Amino acid sequence: VQLQASGGGLVQAGGSLRLSCATSGRISGVNTMAWYRQAPGKQREMVATISDGGSTDYAGSVKGRFTISRDFAKNTVYLQMNSLKPEDTAVYYCNYKRFTIYGVPVDDYWGQGTQVTVSS
């Protein structure tokens, strides 16, 4: 499985961006796709996840501003980011995890990252 992230860029505070992550290879079974981000000097953190059933979860700092969605036909996951803040500045990574039916992780793939910079 390969993941290709795109859509990052420079935007003013209050603006919007939409990230895309296209996957190639077989996506199957119990799985989640997610966006993480890593700011300079900070640990990578989860931003949003979406399961194969469409269930979503968000970090508290982005809830109400970001929306994760998934096009199963295109094997693509999106992150719509609205009301962006300077503290959202980071490299954003997409992630694919596959699990057994018992919840044991068996695959873990990462995209190359896309830079999002929010100016004040």
PDB file of C-alpha atoms in Angstrom:
ATOM      1  CA  VAL A   1       0.000   0.000   0.000  1.00  0.00           C
ATOM      2  CA  GLN A   2       1.309   3.430  -0.951  1.00  0.00           C
ATOM      3  CA  LEU A   3      -0.129   6.733   0.235  1.00  0.00           C
ATOM      4  CA  GLN A   4       0.294  10.045  -1.588  1.00  0.00           C
ATOM      5  CA  ALA A   5      -0.681  13.185   0.317  1.00  0.00           C
ATOM      6  CA  SER A   6      -1.323  16.529  -1.341  1.00  0.00           C
ATOM      7  CA  GLY A   7      -3.068  19.841  -0.824  1.00  0.00           C
ATOM      8  CA  GLY A   8      -0.839  21.576   1.683  1.00  0.00           C
ATOM      9  CA  GLY A   9       0.235  25.165   1.324  1.00  0.00           C
ATOM     10  CA  LEU A  10       0.381  28.611   2.854  1.00  0.00           C
ATOM     11  CA  VAL A  11      -2.838  30.192   4.065  1.00  0.00           C
ATOM     12  CA  GLN A  12      -3.781  33.100   6.285  1.00  0.00           C
ATOM     13  CA  ALA A  13      -5.382  32.552   9.658  1.00  0.00           C
ATOM     14  CA  GLY A  14      -9.092  31.950   9.257  1.00  0.00           C
ATOM     15  CA  GLY A  15      -8.635  30.398   5.840  1.00  0.00           C
ATOM     16  CA  SER A  16      -9.264  26.890   4.594  1.00  0.00           C
ATOM     17  CA  LEU A  17      -7.353  24.064   2.977  1.00  0.00           C
ATOM     18  CA  ARG A  18      -8.316  20.595   1.816  1.00  0.00           C
ATOM     19  CA  LEU A  19      -5.807  17.785   2.048  1.00  0.00           C
ATOM     20  CA  SER A  20      -6.101  14.619  -0.001  1.00  0.00           C
ATOM     21  CA  CYS A  21      -4.448  11.246   0.445  1.00  0.00           C
ATOM     22  CA  ALA A  22      -4.689   8.811  -2.420  1.00  0.00           C
ATOM     23  CA  THR A  23      -3.898   5.195  -1.749  1.00  0.00           C
ATOM     24  CA  SER A  24      -2.714   2.530  -4.138  1.00  0.00           C
ATOM     25  CA  GLY A  25      -2.683  -1.148  -3.432  1.00  0.00           C
ATOM     26  CA  ARG A  26      -5.264  -3.296  -1.764  1.00  0.00           C
ATOM     27  CA  ILE A  27      -7.345  -1.698   0.963  1.00  0.00           C
ATOM     28  CA  SER A  28      -9.316  -4.388   2.724  1.00  0.00           C
ATOM     29  CA  GLY A  29     -10.605  -5.760   5.960  1.00  0.00           C
ATOM     30  CA  VAL A  30     -10.897  -3.879   9.211  1.00  0.00           C
ATOM     31  CA  ASN A  31      -8.990  -0.668   8.706  1.00  0.00           C
ATOM     32  CA  THR A  32      -8.715   2.988   9.549  1.00  0.00           C
ATOM     33  CA  MET A  33      -7.325   5.944   7.698  1.00  0.00           C
ATOM     34  CA  ALA A  34      -6.107   8.961   9.538  1.00  0.00           C
ATOM     35  CA  TRP A  35      -4.331  12.276   9.434  1.00  0.00           C
ATOM     36  CA  TYR A  36      -1.524  13.067  11.836  1.00  0.00           C
ATOM     37  CA  ARG A  37       0.589  16.191  12.083  1.00  0.00           C
ATOM     38  CA  GLN A  38       3.974  17.120  13.437  1.00  0.00           C
ATOM     39  CA  ALA A  39       5.025  20.656  14.230  1.00  0.00           C
ATOM     40  CA  PRO A  40       8.715  21.593  14.631  1.00  0.00           C
ATOM     41  CA  GLY A  41      10.038  20.409  17.972  1.00  0.00           C
ATOM     42  CA  LYS A  42       6.855  18.540  18.811  1.00  0.00           C
ATOM     43  CA  GLN A  43       5.733  14.937  18.696  1.00  0.00           C
ATOM     44  CA  ARG A  44       3.524  13.654  15.946  1.00  0.00           C
ATOM     45  CA  GLU A  45      -0.114  13.808  16.995  1.00  0.00           C
ATOM     46  CA  MET A  46      -3.349  12.364  15.703  1.00  0.00           C
ATOM     47  CA  VAL A  47      -5.604  14.915  14.023  1.00  0.00           C
ATOM     48  CA  ALA A  48      -8.504  12.802  12.748  1.00  0.00           C
ATOM     49  CA  THR A  49      -9.338   9.192  11.978  1.00  0.00           C
ATOM     50  CA  ILE A  50     -12.041   7.466   9.965  1.00  0.00           C
ATOM     51  CA  SER A  51     -12.826   3.775  10.052  1.00  0.00           C
ATOM     52  CA  ASP A  52     -13.889   1.489   7.221  1.00  0.00           C
ATOM     53  CA  GLY A  53     -17.390   1.872   8.613  1.00  0.00           C
ATOM     54  CA  GLY A  54     -17.223   5.663   8.446  1.00  0.00           C
ATOM     55  CA  SER A  55     -16.829   6.355  12.172  1.00  0.00           C
ATOM     56  CA  THR A  56     -14.729   9.423  12.863  1.00  0.00           C
ATOM     57  CA  ASP A  57     -12.670  10.756  15.720  1.00  0.00           C
ATOM     58  CA  TYR A  58     -10.920  14.100  16.144  1.00  0.00           C
ATOM     59  CA  ALA A  59      -8.328  15.705  18.325  1.00  0.00           C
ATOM     60  CA  GLY A  60      -9.933  18.198  20.644  1.00  0.00           C
ATOM     61  CA  SER A  61      -7.941  21.063  19.154  1.00  0.00           C
ATOM     62  CA  VAL A  62      -9.503  20.600  15.700  1.00  0.00           C
ATOM     63  CA  LYS A  63     -13.005  19.430  16.560  1.00  0.00           C
ATOM     64  CA  GLY A  64     -15.581  21.612  14.872  1.00  0.00           C
ATOM     65  CA  ARG A  65     -13.045  23.047  12.432  1.00  0.00           C
ATOM     66  CA  PHE A  66     -11.704  19.993  10.572  1.00  0.00           C
ATOM     67  CA  THR A  67     -13.666  17.268   8.808  1.00  0.00           C
ATOM     68  CA  ILE A  68     -12.264  13.933   7.685  1.00  0.00           C
ATOM     69  CA  SER A  69     -14.016  12.032   4.920  1.00  0.00           C
ATOM     70  CA  ARG A  70     -13.351   9.020   2.791  1.00  0.00           C
ATOM     71  CA  ASP A  71     -14.167   8.069  -0.798  1.00  0.00           C
ATOM     72  CA  PHE A  72     -14.152   4.278  -0.759  1.00  0.00           C
ATOM     73  CA  ALA A  73     -14.476   4.020  -4.535  1.00  0.00           C
ATOM     74  CA  LYS A  74     -11.343   6.129  -5.044  1.00  0.00           C
ATOM     75  CA  ASN A  75      -9.500   4.827  -1.961  1.00  0.00           C
ATOM     76  CA  THR A  76      -8.907   8.437  -0.997  1.00  0.00           C
ATOM     77  CA  VAL A  77      -9.203  10.194   2.339  1.00  0.00           C
ATOM     78  CA  TYR A  78      -9.670  13.945   2.707  1.00  0.00           C
ATOM     79  CA  LEU A  79      -9.178  16.466   5.466  1.00  0.00           C
ATOM     80  CA  GLN A  80     -11.164  19.670   5.117  1.00  0.00           C
ATOM     81  CA  MET A  81      -9.581  22.280   7.365  1.00  0.00           C
ATOM     82  CA  ASN A  82     -11.525  25.451   8.110  1.00  0.00           C
ATOM     83  CA  SER A  83     -10.879  28.381  10.425  1.00  0.00           C
ATOM     84  CA  LEU A  84      -7.189  27.614  10.367  1.00  0.00           C
ATOM     85  CA  LYS A  85      -4.974  28.954  13.133  1.00  0.00           C
ATOM     86  CA  PRO A  86      -1.206  29.547  13.240  1.00  0.00           C
ATOM     87  CA  GLU A  87      -0.943  26.657  15.702  1.00  0.00           C
ATOM     88  CA  ASP A  88      -2.207  24.326  12.969  1.00  0.00           C
ATOM     89  CA  THR A  89       1.092  24.847  11.165  1.00  0.00           C
ATOM     90  CA  ALA A  90       2.749  21.442  10.760  1.00  0.00           C
ATOM     91  CA  VAL A  91       3.615  18.694   8.343  1.00  0.00           C
ATOM     92  CA  TYR A  92       0.483  16.614   7.857  1.00  0.00           C
ATOM     93  CA  TYR A  93       0.791  12.871   7.271  1.00  0.00           C
ATOM     94  CA  CYS A  94      -1.826  10.393   6.165  1.00  0.00           C
ATOM     95  CA  ASN A  95      -1.873   6.932   7.651  1.00  0.00           C
ATOM     96  CA  TYR A  96      -3.492   3.589   6.884  1.00  0.00           C
ATOM     97  CA  LYS A  97      -3.815   0.840   9.467  1.00  0.00           C
ATOM     98  CA  ARG A  98      -5.303  -2.584   9.004  1.00  0.00           C
ATOM     99  CA  PHE A  99      -6.393  -4.825  11.879  1.00  0.00           C
ATOM    100  CA  THR A 100      -7.431  -8.396  12.379  1.00  0.00           C
ATOM    101  CA  ILE A 101     -11.053  -8.993  13.334  1.00  0.00           C
ATOM    102  CA  TYR A 102      -9.794  -9.106  16.923  1.00  0.00           C
ATOM    103  CA  GLY A 103      -8.360  -5.593  16.707  1.00  0.00           C
ATOM    104  CA  VAL A 104      -4.710  -6.607  16.443  1.00  0.00           C
ATOM    105  CA  PRO A 105      -2.839  -4.229  14.089  1.00  0.00           C
ATOM    106  CA  VAL A 106      -1.198  -5.993  11.153  1.00  0.00           C
ATOM    107  CA  ASP A 107      -0.374  -3.181   8.688  1.00  0.00           C
ATOM    108  CA  ASP A 108       0.726   0.411   9.240  1.00  0.00           C
ATOM    109  CA  TYR A 109       1.559   2.662   6.275  1.00  0.00           C
ATOM    110  CA  TRP A 110       2.431   6.360   6.098  1.00  0.00           C
ATOM    111  CA  GLY A 111       2.366   8.945   3.364  1.00  0.00           C
ATOM    112  CA  GLN A 112       5.222  11.347   2.727  1.00  0.00           C
ATOM    113  CA  GLY A 113       3.687  14.384   4.436  1.00  0.00           C
ATOM    114  CA  THR A 114       2.483  17.723   3.164  1.00  0.00           C
ATOM    115  CA  GLN A 115       3.363  21.077   4.706  1.00  0.00           C
ATOM    116  CA  VAL A 116       0.588  23.320   6.012  1.00  0.00           C
ATOM    117  CA  THR A 117       1.612  26.812   7.077  1.00  0.00           C
ATOM    118  CA  VAL A 118      -0.875  29.236   8.594  1.00  0.00           C
ATOM    119  CA  SER A 119       0.236  32.847   8.851  1.00  0.00           C
ATOM    120  CA  SER A 120      -1.150  35.224  11.458  1.00  0.00           C
TER     121      SER A 120
END
